[in-house]
mmCIF file of C-alpha atoms in Angstrom:
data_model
loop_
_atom_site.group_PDB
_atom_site.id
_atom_site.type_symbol
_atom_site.label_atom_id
_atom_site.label_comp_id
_atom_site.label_asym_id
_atom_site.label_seq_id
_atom_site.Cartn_x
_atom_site.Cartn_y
_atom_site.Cartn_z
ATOM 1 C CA UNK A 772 -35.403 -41.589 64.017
ATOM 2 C CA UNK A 773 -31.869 -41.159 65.144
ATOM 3 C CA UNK A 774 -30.199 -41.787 61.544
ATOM 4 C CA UNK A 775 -32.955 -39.887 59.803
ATOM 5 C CA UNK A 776 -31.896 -37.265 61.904
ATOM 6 C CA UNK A 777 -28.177 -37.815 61.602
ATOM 7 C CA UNK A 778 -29.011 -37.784 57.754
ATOM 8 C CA UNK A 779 -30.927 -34.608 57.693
ATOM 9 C CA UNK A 780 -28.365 -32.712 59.805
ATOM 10 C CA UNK A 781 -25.387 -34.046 56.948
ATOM 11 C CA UNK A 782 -27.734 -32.971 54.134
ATOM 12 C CA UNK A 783 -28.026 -29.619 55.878
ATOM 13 C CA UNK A 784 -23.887 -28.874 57.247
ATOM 14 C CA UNK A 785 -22.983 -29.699 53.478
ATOM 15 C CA UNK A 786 -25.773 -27.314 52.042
ATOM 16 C CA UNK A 787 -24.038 -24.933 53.812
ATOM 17 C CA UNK A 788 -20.308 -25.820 53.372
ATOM 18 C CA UNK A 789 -21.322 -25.560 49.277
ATOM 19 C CA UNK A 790 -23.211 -21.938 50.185
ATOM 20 C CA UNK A 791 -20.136 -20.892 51.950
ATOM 21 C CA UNK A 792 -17.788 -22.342 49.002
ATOM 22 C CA UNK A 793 -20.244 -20.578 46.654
ATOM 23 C CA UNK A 794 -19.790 -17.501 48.834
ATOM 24 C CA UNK A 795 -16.058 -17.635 49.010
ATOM 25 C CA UNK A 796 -15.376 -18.575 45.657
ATOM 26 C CA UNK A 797 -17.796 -15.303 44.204
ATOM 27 C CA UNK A 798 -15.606 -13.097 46.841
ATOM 28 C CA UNK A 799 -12.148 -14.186 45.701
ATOM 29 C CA UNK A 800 -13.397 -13.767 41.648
ATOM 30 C CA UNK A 801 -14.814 -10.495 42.625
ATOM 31 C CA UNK A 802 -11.168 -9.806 44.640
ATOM 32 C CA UNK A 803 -8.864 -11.487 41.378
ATOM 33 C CA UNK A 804 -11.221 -8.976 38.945
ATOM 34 C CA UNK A 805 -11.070 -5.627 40.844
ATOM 35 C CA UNK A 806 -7.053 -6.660 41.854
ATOM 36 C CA UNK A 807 -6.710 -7.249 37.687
ATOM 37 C CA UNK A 808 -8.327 -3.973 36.912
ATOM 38 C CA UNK A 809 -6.796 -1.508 39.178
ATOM 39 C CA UNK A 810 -3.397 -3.073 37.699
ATOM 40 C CA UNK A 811 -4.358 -2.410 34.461
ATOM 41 C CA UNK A 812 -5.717 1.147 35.252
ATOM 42 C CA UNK A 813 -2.364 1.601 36.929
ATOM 43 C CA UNK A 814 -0.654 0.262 33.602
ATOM 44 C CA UNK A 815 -2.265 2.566 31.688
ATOM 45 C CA UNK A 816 -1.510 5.476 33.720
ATOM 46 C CA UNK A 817 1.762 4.709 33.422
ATOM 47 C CA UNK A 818 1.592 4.504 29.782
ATOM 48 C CA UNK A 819 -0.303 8.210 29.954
ATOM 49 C CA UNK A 820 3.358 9.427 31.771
ATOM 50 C CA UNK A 821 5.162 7.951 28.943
ATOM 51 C CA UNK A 822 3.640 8.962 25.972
ATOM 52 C CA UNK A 823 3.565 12.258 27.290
ATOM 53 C CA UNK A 824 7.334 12.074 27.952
ATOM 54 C CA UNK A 825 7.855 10.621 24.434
ATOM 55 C CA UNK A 826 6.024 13.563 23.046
ATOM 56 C CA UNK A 827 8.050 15.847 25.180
ATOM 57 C CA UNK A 828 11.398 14.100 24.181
ATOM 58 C CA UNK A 829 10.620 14.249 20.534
ATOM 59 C CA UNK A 830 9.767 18.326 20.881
ATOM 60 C CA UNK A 831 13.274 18.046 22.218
ATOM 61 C CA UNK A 832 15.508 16.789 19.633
ATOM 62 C CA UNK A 833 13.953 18.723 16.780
ATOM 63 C CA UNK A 834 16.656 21.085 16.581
ATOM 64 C CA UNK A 835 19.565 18.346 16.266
ATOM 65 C CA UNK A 836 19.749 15.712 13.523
ATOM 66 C CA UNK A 837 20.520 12.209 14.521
ATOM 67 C CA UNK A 838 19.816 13.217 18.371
ATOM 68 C CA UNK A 839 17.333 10.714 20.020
ATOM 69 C CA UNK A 840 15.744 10.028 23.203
ATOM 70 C CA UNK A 841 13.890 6.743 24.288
ATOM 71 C CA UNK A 842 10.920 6.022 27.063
ATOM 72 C CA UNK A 843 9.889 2.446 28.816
ATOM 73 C CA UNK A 844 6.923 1.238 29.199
ATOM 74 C CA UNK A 845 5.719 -1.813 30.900
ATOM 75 C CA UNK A 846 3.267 -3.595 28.669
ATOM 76 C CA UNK A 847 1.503 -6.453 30.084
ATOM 77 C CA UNK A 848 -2.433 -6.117 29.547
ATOM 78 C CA UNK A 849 -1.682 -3.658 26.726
ATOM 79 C CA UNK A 850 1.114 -2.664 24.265
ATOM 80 C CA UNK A 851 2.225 0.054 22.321
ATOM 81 C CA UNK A 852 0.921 0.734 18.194
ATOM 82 C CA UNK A 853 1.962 2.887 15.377
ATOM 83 C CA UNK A 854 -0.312 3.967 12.901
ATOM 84 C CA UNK A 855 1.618 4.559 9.281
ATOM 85 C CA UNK A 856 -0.072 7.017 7.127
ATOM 86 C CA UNK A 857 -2.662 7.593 9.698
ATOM 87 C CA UNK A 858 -2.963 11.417 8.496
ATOM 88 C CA UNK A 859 -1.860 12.933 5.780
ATOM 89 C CA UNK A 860 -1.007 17.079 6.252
ATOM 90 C CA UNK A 861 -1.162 19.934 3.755
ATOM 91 C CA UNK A 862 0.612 23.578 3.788
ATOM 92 C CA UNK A 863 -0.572 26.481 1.684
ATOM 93 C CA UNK A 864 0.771 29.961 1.322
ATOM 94 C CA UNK A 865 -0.956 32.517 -0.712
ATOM 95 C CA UNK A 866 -0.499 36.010 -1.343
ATOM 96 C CA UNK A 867 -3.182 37.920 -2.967
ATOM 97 C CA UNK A 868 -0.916 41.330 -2.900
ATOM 98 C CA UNK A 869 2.005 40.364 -4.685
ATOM 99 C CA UNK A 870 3.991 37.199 -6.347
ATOM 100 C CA UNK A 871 5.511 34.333 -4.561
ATOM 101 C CA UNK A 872 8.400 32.711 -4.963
ATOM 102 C CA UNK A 873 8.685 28.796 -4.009
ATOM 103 C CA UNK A 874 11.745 26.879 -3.453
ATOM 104 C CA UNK A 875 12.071 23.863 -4.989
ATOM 105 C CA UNK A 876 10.241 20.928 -3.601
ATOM 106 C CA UNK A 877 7.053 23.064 -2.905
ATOM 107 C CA UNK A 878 4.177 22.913 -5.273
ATOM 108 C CA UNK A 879 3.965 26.679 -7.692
ATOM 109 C CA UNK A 880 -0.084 27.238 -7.992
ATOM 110 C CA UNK A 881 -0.341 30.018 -10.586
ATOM 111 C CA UNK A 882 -2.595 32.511 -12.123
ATOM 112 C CA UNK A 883 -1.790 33.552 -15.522
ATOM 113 C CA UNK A 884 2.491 33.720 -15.140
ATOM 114 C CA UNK A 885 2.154 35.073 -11.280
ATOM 115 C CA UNK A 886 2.681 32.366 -8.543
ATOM 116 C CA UNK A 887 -0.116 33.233 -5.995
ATOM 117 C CA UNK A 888 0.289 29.946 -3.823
ATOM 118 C CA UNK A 889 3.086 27.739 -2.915
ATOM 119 C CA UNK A 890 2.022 23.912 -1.264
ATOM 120 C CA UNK A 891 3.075 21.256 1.026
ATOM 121 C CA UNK A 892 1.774 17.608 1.040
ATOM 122 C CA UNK A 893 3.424 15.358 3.750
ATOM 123 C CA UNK A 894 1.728 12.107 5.103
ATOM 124 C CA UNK A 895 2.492 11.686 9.033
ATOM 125 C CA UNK A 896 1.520 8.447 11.605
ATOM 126 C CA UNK A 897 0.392 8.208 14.911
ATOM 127 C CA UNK A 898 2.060 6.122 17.912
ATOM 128 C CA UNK A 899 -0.570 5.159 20.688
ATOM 129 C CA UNK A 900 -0.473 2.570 23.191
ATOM 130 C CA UNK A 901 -3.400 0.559 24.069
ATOM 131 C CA UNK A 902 -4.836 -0.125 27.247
ATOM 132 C CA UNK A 903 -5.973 -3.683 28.554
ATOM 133 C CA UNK A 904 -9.344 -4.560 28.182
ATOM 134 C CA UNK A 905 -10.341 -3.704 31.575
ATOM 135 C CA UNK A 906 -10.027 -0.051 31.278
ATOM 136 C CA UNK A 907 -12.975 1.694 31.048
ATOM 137 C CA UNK A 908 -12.817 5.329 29.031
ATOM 138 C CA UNK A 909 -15.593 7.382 27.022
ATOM 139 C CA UNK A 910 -14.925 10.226 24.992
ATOM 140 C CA UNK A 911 -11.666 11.809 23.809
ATOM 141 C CA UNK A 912 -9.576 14.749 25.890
ATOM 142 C CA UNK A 913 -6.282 16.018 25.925
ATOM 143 C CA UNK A 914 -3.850 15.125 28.457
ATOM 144 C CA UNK A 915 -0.542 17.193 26.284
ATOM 145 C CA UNK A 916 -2.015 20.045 24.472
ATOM 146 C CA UNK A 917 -0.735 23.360 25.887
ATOM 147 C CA UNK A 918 -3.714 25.816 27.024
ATOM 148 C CA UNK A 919 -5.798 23.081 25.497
ATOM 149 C CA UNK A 920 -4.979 20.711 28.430
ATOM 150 C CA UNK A 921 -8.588 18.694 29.882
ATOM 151 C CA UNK A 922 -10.579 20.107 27.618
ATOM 152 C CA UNK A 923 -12.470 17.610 25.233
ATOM 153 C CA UNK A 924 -10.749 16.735 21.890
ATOM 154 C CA UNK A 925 -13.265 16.548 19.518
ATOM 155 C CA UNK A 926 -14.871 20.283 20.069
ATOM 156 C CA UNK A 927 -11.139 21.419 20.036
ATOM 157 C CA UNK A 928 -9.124 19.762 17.621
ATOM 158 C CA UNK A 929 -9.856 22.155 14.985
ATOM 159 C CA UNK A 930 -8.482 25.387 16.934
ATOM 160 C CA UNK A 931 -4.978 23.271 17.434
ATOM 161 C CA UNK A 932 -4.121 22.986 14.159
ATOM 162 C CA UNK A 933 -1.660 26.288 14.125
ATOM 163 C CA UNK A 934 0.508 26.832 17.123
ATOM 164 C CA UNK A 935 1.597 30.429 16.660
ATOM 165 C CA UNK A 936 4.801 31.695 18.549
ATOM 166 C CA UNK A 937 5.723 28.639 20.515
ATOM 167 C CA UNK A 938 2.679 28.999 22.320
ATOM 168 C CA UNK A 939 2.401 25.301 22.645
ATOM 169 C CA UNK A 940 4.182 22.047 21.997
ATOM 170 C CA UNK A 941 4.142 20.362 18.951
ATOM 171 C CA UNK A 942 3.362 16.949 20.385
ATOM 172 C CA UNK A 943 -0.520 16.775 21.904
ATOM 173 C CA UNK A 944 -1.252 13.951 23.627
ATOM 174 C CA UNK A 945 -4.689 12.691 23.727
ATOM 175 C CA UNK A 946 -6.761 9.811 25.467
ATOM 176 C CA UNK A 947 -9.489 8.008 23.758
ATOM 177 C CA UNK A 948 -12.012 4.891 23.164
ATOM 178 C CA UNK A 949 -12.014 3.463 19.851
ATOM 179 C CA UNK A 950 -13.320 0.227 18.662
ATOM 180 C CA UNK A 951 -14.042 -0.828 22.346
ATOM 181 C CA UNK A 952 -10.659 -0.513 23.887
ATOM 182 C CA UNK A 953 -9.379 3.142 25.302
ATOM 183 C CA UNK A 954 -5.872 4.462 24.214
ATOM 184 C CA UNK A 955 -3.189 7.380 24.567
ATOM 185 C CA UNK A 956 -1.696 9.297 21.479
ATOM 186 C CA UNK A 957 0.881 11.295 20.576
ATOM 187 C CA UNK A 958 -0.394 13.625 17.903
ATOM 188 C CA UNK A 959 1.594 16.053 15.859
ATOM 189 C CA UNK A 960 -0.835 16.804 13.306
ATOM 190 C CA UNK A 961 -0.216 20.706 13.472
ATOM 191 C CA UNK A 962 2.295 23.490 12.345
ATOM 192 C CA UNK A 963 4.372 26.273 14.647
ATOM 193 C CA UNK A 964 3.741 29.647 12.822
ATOM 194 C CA UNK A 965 6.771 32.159 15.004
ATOM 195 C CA UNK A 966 6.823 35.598 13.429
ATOM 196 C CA UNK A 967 10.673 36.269 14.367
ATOM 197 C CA UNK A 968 10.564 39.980 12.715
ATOM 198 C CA UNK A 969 11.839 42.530 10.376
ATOM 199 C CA UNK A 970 15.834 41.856 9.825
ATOM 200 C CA UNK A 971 18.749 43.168 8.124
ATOM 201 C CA UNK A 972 19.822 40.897 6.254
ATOM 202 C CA UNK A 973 23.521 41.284 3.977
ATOM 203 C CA UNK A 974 23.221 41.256 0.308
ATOM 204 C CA UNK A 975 26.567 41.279 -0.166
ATOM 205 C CA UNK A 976 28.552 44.538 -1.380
ATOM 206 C CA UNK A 977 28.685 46.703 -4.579
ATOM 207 C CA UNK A 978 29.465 49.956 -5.841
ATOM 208 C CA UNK A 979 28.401 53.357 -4.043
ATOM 209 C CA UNK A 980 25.773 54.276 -6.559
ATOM 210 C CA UNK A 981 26.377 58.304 -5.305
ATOM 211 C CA UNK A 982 30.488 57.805 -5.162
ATOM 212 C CA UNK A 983 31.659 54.626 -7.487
ATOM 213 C CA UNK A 984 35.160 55.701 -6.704
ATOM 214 C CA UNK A 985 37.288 57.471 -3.956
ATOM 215 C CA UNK A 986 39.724 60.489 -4.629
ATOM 216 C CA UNK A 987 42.594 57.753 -5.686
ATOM 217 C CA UNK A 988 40.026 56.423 -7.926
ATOM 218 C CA UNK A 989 40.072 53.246 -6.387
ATOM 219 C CA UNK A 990 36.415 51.274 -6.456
ATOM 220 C CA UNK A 991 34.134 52.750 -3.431
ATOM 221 C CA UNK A 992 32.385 49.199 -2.131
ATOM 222 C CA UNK A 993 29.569 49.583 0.449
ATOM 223 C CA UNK A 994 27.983 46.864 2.041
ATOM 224 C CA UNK A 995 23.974 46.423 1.033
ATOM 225 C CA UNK A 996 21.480 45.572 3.282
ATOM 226 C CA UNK A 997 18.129 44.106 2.658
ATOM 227 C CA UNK A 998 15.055 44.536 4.775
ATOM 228 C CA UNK A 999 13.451 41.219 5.227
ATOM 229 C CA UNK A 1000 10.297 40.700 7.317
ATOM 230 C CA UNK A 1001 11.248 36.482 8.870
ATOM 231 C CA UNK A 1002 8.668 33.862 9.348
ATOM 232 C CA UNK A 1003 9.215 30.380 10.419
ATOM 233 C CA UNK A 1004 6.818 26.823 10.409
ATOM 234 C CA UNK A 1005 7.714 23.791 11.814
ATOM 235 C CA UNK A 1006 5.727 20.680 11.393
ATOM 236 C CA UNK A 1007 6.875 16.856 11.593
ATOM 237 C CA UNK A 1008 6.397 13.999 10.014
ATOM 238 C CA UNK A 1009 5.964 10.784 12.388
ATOM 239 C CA UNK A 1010 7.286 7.474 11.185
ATOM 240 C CA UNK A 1011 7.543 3.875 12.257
ATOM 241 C CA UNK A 1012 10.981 2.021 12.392
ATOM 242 C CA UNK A 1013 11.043 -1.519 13.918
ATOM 243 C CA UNK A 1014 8.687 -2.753 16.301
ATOM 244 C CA UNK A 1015 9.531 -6.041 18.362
ATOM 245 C CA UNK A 1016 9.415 -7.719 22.316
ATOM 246 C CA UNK A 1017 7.186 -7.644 24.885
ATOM 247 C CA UNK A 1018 6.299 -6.932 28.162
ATOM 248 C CA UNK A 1019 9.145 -4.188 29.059
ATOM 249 C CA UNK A 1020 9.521 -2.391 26.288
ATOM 250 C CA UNK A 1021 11.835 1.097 24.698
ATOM 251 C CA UNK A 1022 9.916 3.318 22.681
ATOM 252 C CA UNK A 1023 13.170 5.228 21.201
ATOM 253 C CA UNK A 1024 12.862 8.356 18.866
ATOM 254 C CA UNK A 1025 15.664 9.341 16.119
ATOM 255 C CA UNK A 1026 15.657 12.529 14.168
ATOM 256 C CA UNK A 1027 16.305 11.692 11.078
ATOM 257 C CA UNK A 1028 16.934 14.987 9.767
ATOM 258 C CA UNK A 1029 14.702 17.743 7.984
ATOM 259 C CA UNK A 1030 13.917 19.352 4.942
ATOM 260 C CA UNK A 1031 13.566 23.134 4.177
ATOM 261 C CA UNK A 1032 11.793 25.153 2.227
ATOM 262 C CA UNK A 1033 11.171 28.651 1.550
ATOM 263 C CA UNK A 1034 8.680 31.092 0.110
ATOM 264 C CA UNK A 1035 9.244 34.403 -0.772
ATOM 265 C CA UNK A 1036 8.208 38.088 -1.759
ATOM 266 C CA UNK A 1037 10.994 40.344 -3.286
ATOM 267 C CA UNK A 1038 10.800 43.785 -3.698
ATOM 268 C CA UNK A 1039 7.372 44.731 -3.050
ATOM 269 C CA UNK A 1040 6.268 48.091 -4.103
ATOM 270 C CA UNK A 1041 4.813 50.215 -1.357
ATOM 271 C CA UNK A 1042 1.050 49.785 -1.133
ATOM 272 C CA UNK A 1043 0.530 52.940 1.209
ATOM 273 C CA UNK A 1044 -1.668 50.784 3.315
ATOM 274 C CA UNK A 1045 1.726 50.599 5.269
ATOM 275 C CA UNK A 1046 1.218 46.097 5.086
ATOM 276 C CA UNK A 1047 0.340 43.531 2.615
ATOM 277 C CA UNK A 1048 -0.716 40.153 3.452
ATOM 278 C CA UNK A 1049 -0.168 36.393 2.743
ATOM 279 C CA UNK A 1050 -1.976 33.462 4.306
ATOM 280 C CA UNK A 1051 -0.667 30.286 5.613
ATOM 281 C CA UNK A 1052 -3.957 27.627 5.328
ATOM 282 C CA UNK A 1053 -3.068 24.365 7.298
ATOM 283 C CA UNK A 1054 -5.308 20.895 6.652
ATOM 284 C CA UNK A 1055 -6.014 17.396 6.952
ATOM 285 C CA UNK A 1056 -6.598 15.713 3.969
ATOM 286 C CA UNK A 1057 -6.675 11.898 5.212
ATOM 287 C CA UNK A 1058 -8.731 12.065 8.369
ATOM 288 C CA UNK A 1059 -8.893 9.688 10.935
ATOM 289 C CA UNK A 1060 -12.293 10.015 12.454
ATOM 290 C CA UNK A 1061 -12.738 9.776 16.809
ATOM 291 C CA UNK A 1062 -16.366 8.282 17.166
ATOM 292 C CA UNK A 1063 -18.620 11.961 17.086
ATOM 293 C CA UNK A 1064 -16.117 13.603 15.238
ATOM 294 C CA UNK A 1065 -17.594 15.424 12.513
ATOM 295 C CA UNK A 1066 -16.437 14.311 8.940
ATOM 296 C CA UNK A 1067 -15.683 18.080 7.686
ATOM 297 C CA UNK A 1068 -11.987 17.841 6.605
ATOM 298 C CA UNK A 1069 -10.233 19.678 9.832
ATOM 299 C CA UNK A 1070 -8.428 23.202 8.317
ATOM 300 C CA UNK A 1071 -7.157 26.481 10.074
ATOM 301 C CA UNK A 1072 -5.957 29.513 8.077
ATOM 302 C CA UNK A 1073 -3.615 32.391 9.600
ATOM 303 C CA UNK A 1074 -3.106 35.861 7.875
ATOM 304 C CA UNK A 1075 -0.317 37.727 8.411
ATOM 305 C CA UNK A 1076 0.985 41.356 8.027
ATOM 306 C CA UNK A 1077 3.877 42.761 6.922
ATOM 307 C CA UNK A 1078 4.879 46.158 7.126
ATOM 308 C CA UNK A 1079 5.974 47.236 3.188
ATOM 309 C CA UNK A 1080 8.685 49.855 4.583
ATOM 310 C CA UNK A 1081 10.541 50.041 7.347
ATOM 311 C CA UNK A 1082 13.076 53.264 7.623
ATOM 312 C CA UNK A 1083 11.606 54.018 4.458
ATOM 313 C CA UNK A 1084 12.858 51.044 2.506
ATOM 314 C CA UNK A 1085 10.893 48.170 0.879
ATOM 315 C CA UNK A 1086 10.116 45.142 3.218
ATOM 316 C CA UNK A 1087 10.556 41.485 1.568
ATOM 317 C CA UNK A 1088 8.767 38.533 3.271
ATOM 318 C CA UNK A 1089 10.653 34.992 3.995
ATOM 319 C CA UNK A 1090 9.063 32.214 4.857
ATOM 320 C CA UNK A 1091 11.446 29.459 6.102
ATOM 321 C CA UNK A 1092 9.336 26.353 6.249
ATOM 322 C CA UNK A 1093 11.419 23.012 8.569
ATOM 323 C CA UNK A 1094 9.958 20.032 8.092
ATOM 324 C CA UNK A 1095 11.616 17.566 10.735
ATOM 325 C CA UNK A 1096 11.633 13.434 10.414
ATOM 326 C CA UNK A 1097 11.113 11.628 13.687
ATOM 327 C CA UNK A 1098 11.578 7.970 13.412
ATOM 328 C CA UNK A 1099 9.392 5.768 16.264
ATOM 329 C CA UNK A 1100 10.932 2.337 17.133
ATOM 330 C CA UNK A 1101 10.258 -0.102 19.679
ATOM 331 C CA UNK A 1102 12.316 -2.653 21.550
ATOM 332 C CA UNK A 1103 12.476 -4.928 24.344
ATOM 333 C CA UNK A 1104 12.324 -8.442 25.544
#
C-alpha cells in the first residue's frame, strides 16, 4: 500500500511539474511574441519618421541641382523598396481662347494649324518601406499630405492631385496594407500650380515709334516692356539608384537636375470679357491600385484666368513648367 502510494503521489508531482512547464513555456511564447511585435511596431514607427523626413528632405533640395540629403533607418523585421515605373504622370494645357505656343520637348496637339494643347508624359516610382510581418494595418491614410493629413487615402487621393500656391508639399506620405504586409510611402504623384502674377517683363529696346530721333538727330531708343501674366508647375520624377546592405541602412536623395518647359500666349487681342482662360488637366495614366480603390484613371483639371489688359495693354500668359529629377539610393551594412 505504501509504494502504491509512493507511486501515485510521483505520477501526480510530475503531472503537475509538466502542467506547470506547459504553463510556463505558453507564458514565455506569449512574452517572446508580444516583446517581437511591439519591436516591430516600434520599427515601423520609426520608419513612418523617416520617410516622412525623406519626403521633407527631397521638397528641400528641389531648388538646387546636385544638392542631396540622406535619412537612416534601422531595418531589421522590414526593409526599405522602390517601385520603378510605379506611375506614370501626364500634363495638359489647353486654351480654347487663343493659340499656344509649346517649347520644345512638349507634345503640340492641334486643330487645323492652331495649337490648342501642349502635353507632358513623365513616368515616376515610388520608395516605401515595409513593415515586419507582425504589424497589423487596414486601410490606407495619410500621414504627409498637407490639410489632407489623417484623413483616408483612397476617398482623397483624387483632390491631391494639384497643389495650387504652395499650399502643400509635394511629397505625401501615406500608410497602407497591400498583399498582407502594411507599408509607408512617399508619393509625389502631383503638380504645384503658383500663380506668381502679372509682370513687366523687358523686351529689349527699339526706336520711339512717336520720336525715332532727338533734335541732333541721333536714334531715340526706349526701352519696351511686355505685360506678361507668370504661372509656374512643379512636378518630380522619382527614380531608383543603387540599393544594397542591411539592417542600418541610408536612404540618400540626389537632385539630379531638371528640365523646363514653357507654354505660351502672345499677343492676345482684347476679348472685352476683361480674361481668357487656359486649363492645366493633371492624370495618372499607369495606376497602381490600393485594395478599394476605384479603377477610374485618377485626373484633376484647374482653369485659370488671365486678365487680357492691364494699364490698358495686352496681357501674354507664360507658363514655366520645372520638372525636377530626384534620384533614391540606399546604403548600409
Amino acid at each position: 500500500m505504501y509504494r502504491r502510494r509512493a507511486l501515485s503521489e510521483v505520477i501526480s508531482t510530475t503531472i503537475l511539474v509538466a502542467a506547470m512547464l506547459i504553463i510556463v513555456i505558453g507564458v514565455m511564447g506569449f512574452a517572446i511574441d508580444l516583446f517581437n511585435t511591439q519591436t516591430q511596431e516600434a520599427e515601423f514607427s520609426q520608419a513612418q519618421n523617416g520617410v516622412v523626413s525623406l519626403a521633407q528632405s527631397v521638397d528641400s533640395i528641389l531648388p538646387s541641382q546636385g544638392s542631396g540629403a540622406y535619412v537612416t533607418f534601422n531595418a531589421r523585421s522590414g526593409g526599405p523598396d522602390f517601385f520603378s515605373g510605379y506611375d506614370t504622370m501626364s500634363l495638359n494645357v489647353a486654351s480654347t481662347s487663343y493659340a499656344l505656343q509649346c517649347s520644345s520637348g512638349l507634345l503640340a496637339v492641334k486643330s487645323g494649324s492652331t495649337v490648342t494643347a501642349c502635353g507632358l508624359s513623365t513616368p515616376t516610382g515610388e520608395f516605401a518601406y515595409r513593415a515586419g510581418s507582425l504589424v497589423s494595418y487596414s486601410g490606407a491614410q495619410w500621414i504627409r499630405a498637407g490639410g489632407y493629413t489623417g484623413q483616408p487615402f483612397l476617398t482623397t487621393f483624387d483632390n491631391t492631385l494639384i497643389i495650387q500656391n504652395n499650399s502643400a508639399p509635394l511629397g505625401f506620405v501615406y500608410d497602407s496594407h497591400v498583399n498582407g504586409s502594411t507599408w509607408v510611402t512617399m508619393d509625389y504623384r502631383r503638380i504645384n500650380v503658383n500663380v506668381m502674377g502679372i509682370f513687366n517683363i523687358s523686351e529689349g529696346i527699339a526706336l520711339n515709334p512717336n520720336q525715332p530721333s532727338d533734335l541732333a538727330g541721333n536714334p531715340n531708343w526706349v526701352n519696351q516692356f511686355k505685360q506678361v501674366e507668370i504661372i509656374q508647375i512643379n512636378l518630380v520624377n522619382v527614380s531608383g539608384g543603387t540599393f544594397a546592405g542591411s539592417n542600418s541602412l541610408v536612404a540618400s536623395a540626389l537632385n539630379k537636375g531638371a528640365l523646363h518647359y514653357s507654354v505660351s500666349i502672345h499677343d492676345p487681342n482684347p476679348t472685352g470679357k476683361g480674361t481668357y482662360q487656359f486649363t492645366i488637366t493633371f492624370s495618372l495614366s499607369k495606376q497602381q491600385l490600393l485594395p478599394g480603390q476605384p479603377f477610374t484613371t485618377p485626373q484633376a483639371s484647374l482653369t485659370i484666368n488671365v486678365d487680357d489688359q492691364y494699364n490698358g495693354q495686352p496681357v501674354d500668359a507664360l507658363i514655366n513648367i520645372v520638372l525636377s529629377n530626384v534620384q533614391i539610393s540606399i546604403s548600409g551594412g
